[in-house]
Amino acid sequence: MNQLSLTRRDLLAAAAATPLLATVACQSVPIPAPTESNPARARPKAVPRHLIVLVSDDQSRIDMSGSGNPDCHTPNLDRLAQSGARFERGYVVVGVCKPSRSALYTGLYPHNNGAIGFVPVRDDVRTWCELLQPETCATGMIGKLNVKPVSKFRFEKWVAPKKVGDARAGDAIAEALRDMIRGFGERRMAIVVNLKDPHRPFREPLVDDDPATPIPHDPAKIHVPAKFADTPETRAELAHYHDFLWRLDRTIGSVLDVLDETGIARDTLLVMTSDNGRPFPFAKTTLYEAGINVPFLVRWPGVIEPGTRSDAFVSLVDLLPTALDMFGVDPQVPLDGHSLLPLLRGEVASVRERFVGEHTEHLKGLPNPSRSIRDTRFKYIRNYPAAEDFKSNVLEFSMTWNSWMKLAKDDPVLRERMLRFMRRPPQELYDLESDPDEMHDLAGDPAHATTLARLSAELDEWMRATKDPLSRA
C-alpha cells in the first residue's frame, strides 16, 4: 500500500483548497397546500417547529445506563431515549472537540471545511449562523462555542459558559434556556445547548448529601473496560468520570423540565448527542468506537414512536442539513451530511450505508492522520505514516495513562498494546459484531483479506469523491 507522509503545512494547505414513525403530529409546521401544478403536496410531510440540540462534552455511547453500562446512573437520559429514538450508530466525524463541532455547524467533514484540527473553518464555508438567518428562525447558544472564527458563528443570543457555571450548573443552564425561549416568543427556534460535563479535569469526586444519589462512585466497584489496565488511578478517574455523568444527567432532566414548562416540547425536534467519546486512552482523539460512537437520542412527539431503537448510521454532520430542511433553507452548495427528516418520518430506512471517520491532528504533537470506514459489521482503519509517536492531551493529563506507563515496564502484554496505540500499524480491521471492544486486529488474518480489501477500496472511493487531500488518487 502506498502511504503518504505529510506535514501539518501540507494538510492545512490541502484543506484550504426500519421506519421510526407513528402518525404525523398535529403540532407540526404546516406545509403549503397542494396546487394543480404540484399534486405531490397532496400529502403534507411533518416538519418540526423548533430544533434543540443538547451536546455533552466527551461522552461515549456506552456511557448511559440504558446502553448497558452498570456504572452509569442516567435516568433522565434513559427517559429521553424512551420517549423517542435511540440510535446505536450515532457518530462524530472526528474524535476531537473543535473539529467535531465545526463539522456540526457546517455540515462538512474537516477536510472540506478547513478545520482539520484546532484551526478556523475557511472563509468561504457557510455556517449554522450564516445560513439560519433571523427572518427564518431565532438562533441561540448556551455554553462554549469552541469553533473559530467567532465572527462566523454569531448566534442571535449566546449565553457564555461563565454565566452558567462553566456550563456545568444545571439550574443556571435551565434558567438561561427558559429565558431564551421566552425571549424568542412566537418565533421558530434553533437552539444549541453545549454542556461541559463529563469533560476533565477530574479533581475531586462530587458530593451530595442525599443518600439516594450514587455519588461519589466507589472506585472499587467500577467496571474497568477490557482495553484498560486495572490500576488504582484508572479506577479513580473512571469513578470521577461517572460522577460527572451523573451531574450531566441531572442537567438534562432540568432541560427537559423547561421544555415541558414552556410548552414547546410537543413542537420540538430534540437531539441529544456528544462532541466525541470519553476522555481516556483508546477513546477521545482516536477513531476507535469509544472515540467516535456517541449518544444520539432523538425525540419528535407524535412522529417518532417512543422507545424506538435504530441501527441506522447518523452523525453530528447531519444536524445542519436537518435544520436547513426544517426551516426551508437552501445551502446552495453540496454538504457532506444528510437531512434526517426523511429517516425520522420513516420515508427511508437509512441515509448512508457505511460511516467514515477521519483524524488529522490534535493540540499535541505533529499530525498523526488516520481514516476509518465501518459497515454493519466490520471497521477498517488506515493509519498514515507520522514523524513521531501519537500524542494527545488525553495522555498528557491522564493519571490513567501515566499509571499504565509504570505498569507496562513489567507487563509485556500491556506494553505491546500501548506501543501499538502510540505507533499505529498501517491498517487495522475489527469485527465489531464479535469484538465490540476492538481488542483483536484482523488486518493480518488471511481469512479476512477480502473484507480488508473491500473496505480499503470503499474508503479510497469515498476519499476521492469528497476530495480528501489524503486520497491516494
CSV table of C-alpha atoms in Angstrom, one decimal:
chain,number,residue,atom,x,y,z
A,1,MET,CA,0.0,0.0,0.0
A,2,ASN,CA,1.4,3.4,-0.9
A,3,GLN,CA,1.2,5.7,2.1
A,4,LEU,CA,1.7,9.5,2.4
A,5,SER,CA,3.9,11.2,4.8
A,6,LEU,CA,2.5,14.7,5.3
A,7,THR,CA,3.4,17.8,7.3
A,8,ARG,CA,0.9,20.0,9.1
A,9,ARG,CA,1.5,22.7,6.5
A,10,ASP,CA,0.7,20.2,3.7
A,11,LEU,CA,-2.6,19.3,5.4
A,12,LEU,CA,-3.7,22.9,6.1
A,13,ALA,CA,-2.9,23.9,2.5
A,14,ALA,CA,-4.9,21.0,1.1
A,15,ALA,CA,-7.8,21.7,3.4
A,16,ALA,CA,-7.9,25.3,2.3
A,17,ALA,CA,-8.2,24.3,-1.3
A,18,THR,CA,-36.6,0.4,9.7
A,19,PRO,CA,-39.2,3.1,9.9
A,20,LEU,CA,-39.3,5.1,13.1
A,21,LEU,CA,-42.7,6.8,12.9
A,22,ALA,CA,-46.2,6.9,14.3
A,23,THR,CA,-48.8,9.2,12.8
A,24,VAL,CA,-48.0,12.8,11.7
A,25,ALA,CA,-48.1,15.2,14.7
A,26,CYS,CA,-50.8,17.7,14.7
A,27,GLN,CA,-48.4,20.3,16.1
A,28,SER,CA,-46.1,20.1,13.1
A,29,VAL,CA,-45.5,23.2,11.0
A,30,PRO,CA,-48.0,23.1,8.1
A,31,ILE,CA,-46.7,22.6,4.6
A,32,PRO,CA,-48.3,24.8,1.8
A,33,ALA,CA,-51.4,23.3,0.4
A,34,PRO,CA,-51.3,21.3,-2.9
A,35,THR,CA,-51.8,23.1,-6.1
A,36,GLU,CA,-52.8,21.8,-9.6
A,37,SER,CA,-49.3,22.3,-10.7
A,38,ASN,CA,-47.8,20.4,-7.8
A,39,PRO,CA,-50.1,17.5,-6.8
A,40,ALA,CA,-47.1,16.0,-4.9
A,41,ARG,CA,-48.1,18.2,-2.0
A,42,ALA,CA,-51.4,16.4,-1.6
A,43,ARG,CA,-49.9,14.5,1.5
A,44,PRO,CA,-48.2,17.1,3.7
A,45,LYS,CA,-45.0,15.9,5.4
A,46,ALA,CA,-44.4,16.5,9.1
A,47,VAL,CA,-41.9,19.3,9.9
A,48,PRO,CA,-41.0,20.2,13.5
A,49,ARG,CA,-41.5,23.8,14.5
A,50,HIS,CA,-38.3,24.0,16.7
A,51,LEU,CA,-34.9,22.4,16.9
A,52,ILE,CA,-33.0,22.0,20.2
A,53,VAL,CA,-29.6,20.2,20.2
A,54,LEU,CA,-28.0,19.2,23.5
A,55,VAL,CA,-24.3,18.4,23.2
A,56,SER,CA,-22.4,16.8,26.1
A,57,ASP,CA,-18.6,17.0,26.3
A,58,ASP,CA,-16.6,13.8,26.0
A,59,GLN,CA,-19.3,11.1,26.3
A,60,SER,CA,-19.2,7.7,24.5
A,61,ARG,CA,-22.4,6.0,23.5
A,62,ILE,CA,-21.9,3.3,26.1
A,63,ASP,CA,-21.8,5.9,28.9
A,64,MET,CA,-25.5,5.7,29.7
A,65,SER,CA,-27.3,3.2,31.9
A,66,GLY,CA,-29.7,2.5,29.1
A,67,SER,CA,-26.8,1.4,26.9
A,68,GLY,CA,-25.9,-1.3,29.4
A,69,ASN,CA,-23.2,0.5,31.4
A,70,PRO,CA,-23.7,-0.8,35.0
A,71,ASP,CA,-21.7,2.1,36.5
A,72,CYS,CA,-23.9,4.8,34.9
A,73,HIS,CA,-26.9,6.4,36.7
A,74,THR,CA,-28.6,8.4,34.0
A,75,PRO,CA,-32.4,8.1,34.5
A,76,ASN,CA,-33.1,11.4,32.6
A,77,LEU,CA,-31.1,10.3,29.5
A,78,ASP,CA,-33.0,7.0,29.7
A,79,ARG,CA,-36.3,8.8,30.0
A,80,LEU,CA,-35.4,10.9,26.9
A,81,ALA,CA,-34.5,7.7,25.0
A,82,GLN,CA,-37.7,6.0,26.0
A,83,SER,CA,-39.7,9.0,24.8
A,84,GLY,CA,-38.2,8.9,21.3
A,85,ALA,CA,-35.4,7.0,19.4
A,86,ARG,CA,-32.0,5.7,20.5
A,87,PHE,CA,-29.6,5.5,17.5
A,88,GLU,CA,-27.0,2.9,18.3
A,89,ARG,CA,-24.8,4.0,15.4
A,90,GLY,CA,-24.6,7.7,16.1
A,91,TYR,CA,-21.1,9.1,15.2
A,92,VAL,CA,-19.0,12.1,15.2
A,93,VAL,CA,-16.8,12.5,12.1
A,94,VAL,CA,-13.7,13.1,14.2
A,95,GLY,CA,-13.0,12.2,17.8
A,96,VAL,CA,-11.7,15.7,18.8
A,97,CYS,CA,-13.9,18.5,20.1
A,98,LYS,CA,-13.2,21.6,17.9
A,99,PRO,CA,-13.2,19.9,14.5
A,100,SER,CA,-16.2,17.8,15.6
A,101,ARG,CA,-18.2,20.9,16.5
A,102,SER,CA,-17.0,22.6,13.3
A,103,ALA,CA,-18.5,19.7,11.3
A,104,LEU,CA,-21.7,20.1,13.3
A,105,TYR,CA,-22.1,23.8,12.4
A,106,THR,CA,-21.0,23.4,8.7
A,107,GLY,CA,-22.4,20.0,7.6
A,108,LEU,CA,-19.0,19.3,6.2
A,109,TYR,CA,-16.1,16.9,7.1
A,110,PRO,CA,-13.0,18.7,8.4
A,111,HIS,CA,-11.0,18.4,5.2
A,112,ASN,CA,-13.9,20.2,3.4
A,113,ASN,CA,-14.5,23.0,5.9
A,114,GLY,CA,-10.8,23.6,6.7
A,115,ALA,CA,-11.0,22.9,10.4
A,116,ILE,CA,-8.8,19.8,10.4
A,117,GLY,CA,-7.7,20.4,14.0
A,118,PHE,CA,-7.8,23.5,16.2
A,119,VAL,CA,-7.8,25.9,13.3
A,120,PRO,CA,-10.7,28.0,11.9
A,121,VAL,CA,-13.2,27.0,9.2
A,122,ARG,CA,-12.4,28.5,5.8
A,123,ASP,CA,-13.9,31.9,5.0
A,124,ASP,CA,-15.9,30.5,2.0
A,125,VAL,CA,-17.7,27.9,4.2
A,126,ARG,CA,-21.1,29.0,5.3
A,127,THR,CA,-22.0,28.1,8.9
A,128,TRP,CA,-25.1,27.4,11.0
A,129,CYS,CA,-25.4,31.1,11.9
A,130,GLU,CA,-24.8,32.4,8.4
A,131,LEU,CA,-27.4,30.0,6.8
A,132,LEU,CA,-30.1,30.3,9.5
A,133,GLN,CA,-31.0,34.0,9.3
A,134,PRO,CA,-33.3,35.8,11.8
A,135,GLU,CA,-36.1,36.0,9.3
A,136,THR,CA,-36.0,32.2,9.1
A,137,CYS,CA,-35.6,31.3,12.8
A,138,ALA,CA,-34.1,32.5,16.0
A,139,THR,CA,-30.7,31.0,16.8
A,140,GLY,CA,-29.5,30.5,20.3
A,141,MET,CA,-26.4,29.1,22.0
A,142,ILE,CA,-25.8,28.2,25.7
A,143,GLY,CA,-22.3,27.2,26.8
A,144,LYS,CA,-19.0,27.1,25.0
A,145,LEU,CA,-18.7,27.9,21.3
A,146,ASN,CA,-15.3,26.2,20.7
A,147,VAL,CA,-15.1,27.0,17.0
A,148,LYS,CA,-13.3,29.6,15.0
A,149,PRO,CA,-13.5,32.3,13.8
A,150,VAL,CA,-16.1,33.7,16.2
A,151,SER,CA,-17.2,36.2,13.5
A,152,LYS,CA,-18.8,33.3,11.5
A,153,PHE,CA,-20.7,31.9,14.5
A,154,ARG,CA,-22.7,34.8,15.7
A,155,PHE,CA,-25.8,33.3,17.3
A,156,GLU,CA,-28.6,35.7,17.8
A,157,LYS,CA,-28.4,35.0,21.6
A,158,TRP,CA,-25.4,33.5,23.3
A,159,VAL,CA,-25.1,32.7,27.0
A,160,ALA,CA,-21.4,32.3,27.7
A,161,PRO,CA,-20.1,29.4,29.9
A,162,LYS,CA,-19.1,31.7,32.8
A,163,LYS,CA,-22.7,32.7,33.2
A,164,VAL,CA,-23.9,29.2,33.7
A,165,GLY,CA,-21.2,27.8,36.0
A,166,ASP,CA,-18.8,26.8,33.2
A,167,ALA,CA,-21.8,25.1,31.6
A,168,ARG,CA,-21.9,22.6,34.4
A,169,ALA,CA,-24.6,24.3,36.7
A,170,GLY,CA,-27.9,22.6,35.8
A,171,ASP,CA,-30.1,25.2,37.5
A,172,ALA,CA,-28.4,28.1,35.8
A,173,ILE,CA,-28.5,26.3,32.4
A,174,ALA,CA,-32.2,25.6,32.8
A,175,GLU,CA,-32.9,29.2,33.7
A,176,ALA,CA,-30.9,30.5,30.8
A,177,LEU,CA,-32.8,28.2,28.4
A,178,ARG,CA,-36.1,29.3,29.9
A,179,ASP,CA,-35.3,33.0,29.4
A,180,MET,CA,-34.1,32.4,25.9
A,181,ILE,CA,-37.2,30.5,24.8
A,182,ARG,CA,-39.5,33.2,26.4
A,183,GLY,CA,-37.4,35.9,24.8
A,184,PHE,CA,-37.8,34.4,21.3
A,185,GLY,CA,-41.6,34.4,21.8
A,186,GLU,CA,-43.6,33.0,18.9
A,187,ARG,CA,-40.7,32.7,16.5
A,188,ARG,CA,-39.3,29.3,15.4
A,189,MET,CA,-36.1,28.5,17.1
A,190,ALA,CA,-32.8,26.6,16.6
A,191,ILE,CA,-31.0,26.4,19.9
A,192,VAL,CA,-27.8,24.6,20.8
A,193,VAL,CA,-27.0,23.8,24.5
A,194,ASN,CA,-23.4,22.9,25.0
A,195,LEU,CA,-22.9,21.1,28.3
A,196,LYS,CA,-19.3,20.9,29.8
A,197,ASP,CA,-19.9,17.6,31.7
A,198,PRO,CA,-18.3,15.0,31.7
A,199,HIS,CA,-15.2,16.7,30.5
A,200,ARG,CA,-12.0,16.8,32.6
A,201,PRO,CA,-10.4,17.9,34.8
A,202,PHE,CA,-11.1,15.2,37.4
A,203,ARG,CA,-10.0,16.9,40.6
A,204,GLU,CA,-12.3,15.8,43.4
A,205,PRO,CA,-15.2,13.4,43.5
A,206,LEU,CA,-18.7,15.1,43.6
A,207,VAL,CA,-20.5,15.0,46.9
A,208,ASP,CA,-24.2,15.1,47.5
A,209,ASP,CA,-25.9,14.9,51.0
A,210,ASP,CA,-28.8,12.9,49.6
A,211,PRO,CA,-28.1,9.3,50.5
A,212,ALA,CA,-30.2,8.2,47.5
A,213,THR,CA,-27.7,9.6,45.0
A,214,PRO,CA,-25.0,7.4,43.6
A,215,ILE,CA,-22.1,9.8,44.1
A,216,PRO,CA,-19.3,9.7,44.8
A,217,HIS,CA,-18.9,6.5,42.8
A,218,ASP,CA,-16.8,3.9,44.6
A,219,PRO,CA,-13.6,3.2,42.6
A,220,ALA,CA,-13.5,-0.4,43.9
A,221,LYS,CA,-16.9,-1.1,42.3
A,222,ILE,CA,-16.2,0.5,38.9
A,223,HIS,CA,-16.1,-1.9,35.9
A,224,VAL,CA,-12.8,-1.4,34.1
A,225,PRO,CA,-13.1,-1.6,30.2
A,226,ALA,CA,-11.4,-4.6,28.6
A,227,LYS,CA,-8.8,-2.4,26.8
A,228,PHE,CA,-7.7,-0.7,30.1
A,229,ALA,CA,-5.1,-1.7,32.6
A,230,ASP,CA,-6.7,-2.1,36.1
A,231,THR,CA,-4.8,0.3,38.3
A,232,PRO,CA,-6.0,2.4,41.2
A,233,GLU,CA,-5.5,5.6,39.1
A,234,THR,CA,-7.7,4.1,36.3
A,235,ARG,CA,-10.4,3.3,38.8
A,236,ALA,CA,-10.2,6.7,40.5
A,237,GLU,CA,-10.6,8.6,37.2
A,238,LEU,CA,-13.4,6.3,35.9
A,239,ALA,CA,-15.2,6.9,39.2
A,240,HIS,CA,-14.9,10.7,38.8
A,241,TYR,CA,-16.0,10.5,35.2
A,242,HIS,CA,-19.1,8.7,36.3
A,243,ASP,CA,-19.8,11.3,38.9
A,244,PHE,CA,-19.7,13.9,36.1
A,245,LEU,CA,-22.0,11.8,34.0
A,246,TRP,CA,-24.5,11.7,36.9
A,247,ARG,CA,-24.4,15.6,37.1
A,248,LEU,CA,-24.8,15.8,33.3
A,249,ASP,CA,-27.9,13.6,33.6
A,250,ARG,CA,-29.4,15.9,36.3
A,251,THR,CA,-28.8,18.9,33.9
A,252,ILE,CA,-30.6,17.0,31.1
A,253,GLY,CA,-33.5,16.4,33.4
A,254,SER,CA,-33.7,20.2,34.2
A,255,VAL,CA,-33.7,21.0,30.4
A,256,LEU,CA,-36.5,18.5,29.7
A,257,ASP,CA,-38.5,20.1,32.5
A,258,VAL,CA,-38.0,23.6,30.9
A,259,LEU,CA,-39.3,22.3,27.5
A,260,ASP,CA,-42.4,21.0,29.3
A,261,GLU,CA,-42.9,24.2,31.3
A,262,THR,CA,-42.6,26.5,28.3
A,263,GLY,CA,-45.0,24.4,26.3
A,264,ILE,CA,-42.7,23.8,23.3
A,265,ALA,CA,-41.8,20.2,23.9
A,266,ARG,CA,-44.6,18.8,21.7
A,267,ASP,CA,-43.5,21.0,18.8
A,268,THR,CA,-39.7,20.4,19.1
A,269,LEU,CA,-37.3,18.1,17.4
A,270,LEU,CA,-34.9,17.4,20.4
A,271,VAL,CA,-31.5,15.8,19.8
A,272,MET,CA,-29.0,14.8,22.5
A,273,THR,CA,-25.5,13.8,21.5
A,274,SER,CA,-21.8,14.5,22.3
A,275,ASP,CA,-18.9,16.1,20.6
A,276,ASN,CA,-16.6,13.0,21.0
A,277,GLY,CA,-16.1,10.0,23.2
A,278,ARG,CA,-14.9,9.6,26.7
A,279,PRO,CA,-11.6,11.3,27.7
A,280,PHE,CA,-9.5,8.2,28.1
A,281,PRO,CA,-6.9,6.4,26.1
A,282,PHE,CA,-8.3,4.3,23.1
A,283,ALA,CA,-11.2,6.7,23.0
A,284,LYS,CA,-11.2,10.5,22.6
A,285,THR,CA,-8.8,11.7,19.8
A,286,THR,CA,-9.0,8.2,18.1
A,287,LEU,CA,-11.2,6.5,15.5
A,288,TYR,CA,-12.0,3.6,17.8
A,289,GLU,CA,-15.6,3.1,18.7
A,290,ALA,CA,-15.2,4.7,22.2
A,291,GLY,CA,-13.8,7.8,20.5
A,292,ILE,CA,-16.4,8.4,17.8
A,293,ASN,CA,-19.5,6.4,18.6
A,294,VAL,CA,-21.5,8.8,20.8
A,295,PRO,CA,-25.0,9.1,22.2
A,296,PHE,CA,-27.6,10.0,19.7
A,297,LEU,CA,-31.1,10.4,21.2
A,298,VAL,CA,-33.9,12.0,19.2
A,299,ARG,CA,-37.4,12.9,20.3
A,300,TRP,CA,-40.1,14.2,18.0
A,301,PRO,CA,-43.5,13.8,19.7
A,302,GLY,CA,-46.3,12.3,17.5
A,303,VAL,CA,-43.8,11.3,14.8
A,304,ILE,CA,-41.1,9.1,16.4
A,305,GLU,CA,-42.5,6.0,18.1
A,306,PRO,CA,-41.5,6.1,21.8
A,307,GLY,CA,-38.9,3.5,22.7
A,308,THR,CA,-37.5,3.1,19.2
A,309,ARG,CA,-34.1,1.7,18.7
A,310,SER,CA,-32.4,2.1,15.4
A,311,ASP,CA,-29.2,0.8,13.8
A,312,ALA,CA,-29.2,3.5,11.0
A,313,PHE,CA,-25.9,5.4,10.7
A,314,VAL,CA,-26.4,9.0,11.8
A,315,SER,CA,-24.0,11.8,12.7
A,316,LEU,CA,-23.5,15.3,14.0
A,317,VAL,CA,-22.6,16.3,10.4
A,318,ASP,CA,-26.3,15.6,9.6
A,319,LEU,CA,-27.6,18.2,12.1
A,320,LEU,CA,-27.1,21.3,10.0
A,321,PRO,CA,-28.7,19.7,6.9
A,322,THR,CA,-31.6,18.6,9.1
A,323,ALA,CA,-32.0,22.2,10.4
A,324,LEU,CA,-31.9,23.6,6.8
A,325,ASP,CA,-34.5,21.1,5.7
A,326,MET,CA,-36.7,22.1,8.7
A,327,PHE,CA,-36.5,25.8,8.0
A,328,GLY,CA,-36.6,25.6,4.2
A,329,VAL,CA,-33.1,27.0,3.6
A,330,ASP,CA,-31.1,26.1,0.5
A,331,PRO,CA,-27.4,25.6,1.4
A,332,GLN,CA,-26.5,26.4,-2.2
A,333,VAL,CA,-23.6,24.0,-2.1
A,334,PRO,CA,-23.4,20.3,-1.5
A,335,LEU,CA,-23.0,19.2,2.1
A,336,ASP,CA,-21.4,16.0,3.4
A,337,GLY,CA,-24.2,15.5,5.9
A,338,HIS,CA,-27.8,14.5,5.2
A,339,SER,CA,-31.2,15.7,6.5
A,340,LEU,CA,-32.5,13.2,9.0
A,341,LEU,CA,-36.1,14.2,8.5
A,342,PRO,CA,-36.9,11.5,5.8
A,343,LEU,CA,-35.4,8.9,8.1
A,344,LEU,CA,-37.3,10.1,11.2
A,345,ARG,CA,-40.5,10.2,9.2
A,346,GLY,CA,-40.0,6.7,8.0
A,347,GLU,CA,-39.6,7.5,4.4
A,348,VAL,CA,-36.2,5.9,4.1
A,349,ALA,CA,-34.5,3.1,6.1
A,350,SER,CA,-31.1,4.9,6.2
A,351,VAL,CA,-29.3,8.0,4.9
A,352,ARG,CA,-25.9,6.1,4.4
A,353,GLU,CA,-24.8,2.5,4.1
A,354,ARG,CA,-21.5,3.0,5.9
A,355,PHE,CA,-19.7,5.6,8.0
A,356,VAL,CA,-16.3,7.2,7.5
A,357,GLY,CA,-14.3,8.8,10.3
A,358,GLU,CA,-11.2,11.0,10.0
A,359,HIS,CA,-8.5,12.2,12.3
A,360,THR,CA,-5.7,14.5,11.2
A,361,GLU,CA,-4.2,16.4,14.1
A,362,HIS,CA,-4.7,17.4,17.7
A,363,LEU,CA,-3.2,20.0,20.1
A,364,LYS,CA,-0.2,17.9,21.0
A,365,GLY,CA,2.5,16.7,18.6
A,366,LEU,CA,2.7,16.6,14.9
A,367,PRO,CA,-0.1,15.5,12.6
A,368,ASN,CA,-0.9,11.8,13.0
A,369,PRO,CA,-3.6,11.3,10.4
A,370,SER,CA,-5.9,8.3,10.0
A,371,ARG,CA,-9.1,7.4,8.3
A,372,SER,CA,-11.7,4.8,9.1
A,373,ILE,CA,-14.7,3.2,7.5
A,374,ARG,CA,-17.3,0.8,9.0
A,375,ASP,CA,-20.2,-1.1,7.7
A,376,THR,CA,-22.8,-3.0,9.7
A,377,ARG,CA,-20.2,-5.5,11.0
A,378,PHE,CA,-16.5,-4.5,10.2
A,379,LYS,CA,-14.4,-1.5,10.8
A,380,TYR,CA,-11.3,-0.7,8.8
A,381,ILE,CA,-8.7,1.9,10.0
A,382,ARG,CA,-5.9,3.3,7.8
A,383,ASN,CA,-3.1,4.9,9.7
A,384,TYR,CA,-0.7,7.2,7.7
A,385,PRO,CA,3.0,7.5,8.5
A,386,ALA,CA,3.8,10.0,11.1
A,387,ALA,CA,7.0,11.8,12.1
A,388,GLU,CA,6.6,10.9,15.8
A,389,ASP,CA,4.6,8.8,18.2
A,390,PHE,CA,0.9,9.6,18.7
A,391,LYS,CA,0.3,12.3,21.3
A,392,SER,CA,-2.8,14.0,22.8
A,393,ASN,CA,-3.7,15.9,25.9
A,394,VAL,CA,-5.8,12.9,26.9
A,395,LEU,CA,-2.5,11.1,27.5
A,396,GLU,CA,-0.5,14.1,28.9
A,397,PHE,CA,-3.1,14.9,31.6
A,398,SER,CA,-4.2,11.4,32.4
A,399,MET,CA,-3.3,9.7,35.7
A,400,THR,CA,-4.7,6.6,34.0
A,401,TRP,CA,-2.1,6.6,31.2
A,402,ASN,CA,0.7,7.5,33.5
A,403,SER,CA,-0.1,4.6,35.8
A,404,TRP,CA,-0.1,2.3,32.7
A,405,MET,CA,3.4,3.5,31.8
A,406,LYS,CA,4.7,2.4,35.1
A,407,LEU,CA,2.9,-1.0,35.0
A,408,ALA,CA,3.9,-1.7,31.4
A,409,LYS,CA,7.6,-2.0,32.5
A,410,ASP,CA,6.8,-5.4,33.9
A,411,ASP,CA,3.7,-6.3,31.8
A,412,PRO,CA,4.7,-7.2,28.2
A,413,VAL,CA,1.1,-7.6,27.0
A,414,LEU,CA,0.2,-4.1,28.2
A,415,ARG,CA,3.4,-2.7,26.9
A,416,GLU,CA,2.7,-4.1,23.4
A,417,ARG,CA,-0.9,-2.7,23.5
A,418,MET,CA,0.4,0.8,24.4
A,419,LEU,CA,3.1,0.7,21.8
A,420,ARG,CA,0.5,-0.2,19.1
A,421,PHE,CA,-1.5,2.8,20.3
A,422,MET,CA,1.4,5.2,20.0
A,423,ARG,CA,2.8,3.7,16.8
A,424,ARG,CA,-0.2,2.6,14.8
A,425,PRO,CA,0.1,-0.2,12.2
A,426,PRO,CA,-0.6,0.8,8.6
A,427,GLN,CA,-4.0,-0.9,8.7
A,428,GLU,CA,-6.4,-2.2,11.3
A,429,LEU,CA,-9.5,-4.4,10.9
A,430,TYR,CA,-12.1,-5.3,13.6
A,431,ASP,CA,-15.2,-7.4,13.7
A,432,LEU,CA,-17.5,-5.2,15.8
A,433,GLU,CA,-20.1,-7.9,16.0
A,434,SER,CA,-17.9,-10.3,17.9
A,435,ASP,CA,-15.3,-7.8,19.2
A,436,PRO,CA,-17.1,-4.6,20.1
A,437,ASP,CA,-14.1,-3.5,22.3
A,438,GLU,CA,-11.7,-3.7,19.2
A,439,MET,CA,-9.3,-6.0,21.0
A,440,HIS,CA,-8.4,-8.3,18.1
A,441,ASP,CA,-6.9,-6.7,15.0
A,442,LEU,CA,-7.8,-8.9,12.0
A,443,ALA,CA,-5.8,-6.9,9.4
A,444,GLY,CA,-3.2,-9.7,9.1
A,445,ASP,CA,-5.6,-12.6,9.1
A,446,PRO,CA,-5.8,-14.2,5.6
A,447,ALA,CA,-9.4,-15.3,6.4
A,448,HIS,CA,-10.4,-11.6,6.4
A,449,ALA,CA,-8.2,-10.4,3.4
A,450,THR,CA,-11.3,-10.0,1.2
A,451,THR,CA,-13.1,-7.9,3.8
A,452,LEU,CA,-10.0,-5.7,4.3
A,453,ALA,CA,-9.5,-5.2,0.6
A,454,ARG,CA,-13.2,-4.3,0.1
A,455,LEU,CA,-13.3,-1.8,2.9
A,456,SER,CA,-10.0,-0.3,1.8
A,457,ALA,CA,-11.3,0.2,-1.7
A,458,GLU,CA,-14.6,1.7,-0.4
A,459,LEU,CA,-12.6,4.2,1.7
A,460,ASP,CA,-10.5,5.1,-1.3
A,461,GLU,CA,-13.6,5.7,-3.3
A,462,TRP,CA,-15.1,7.9,-0.5
A,463,MET,CA,-11.9,9.9,-0.1
A,464,ARG,CA,-11.7,10.6,-3.9
A,465,ALA,CA,-15.4,11.6,-4.0
A,466,THR,CA,-15.1,14.0,-1.1
A,467,LYS,CA,-11.7,15.4,-2.3
A,468,ASP,CA,-9.9,14.3,0.9
A,469,PRO,CA,-6.3,15.6,0.4
A,470,LEU,CA,-5.0,12.2,1.7
A,471,SER,CA,-6.7,10.4,-1.2
A,472,ARG,CA,-4.2,8.1,-3.0
A,473,ALA,CA,-5.6,9.3,-6.3
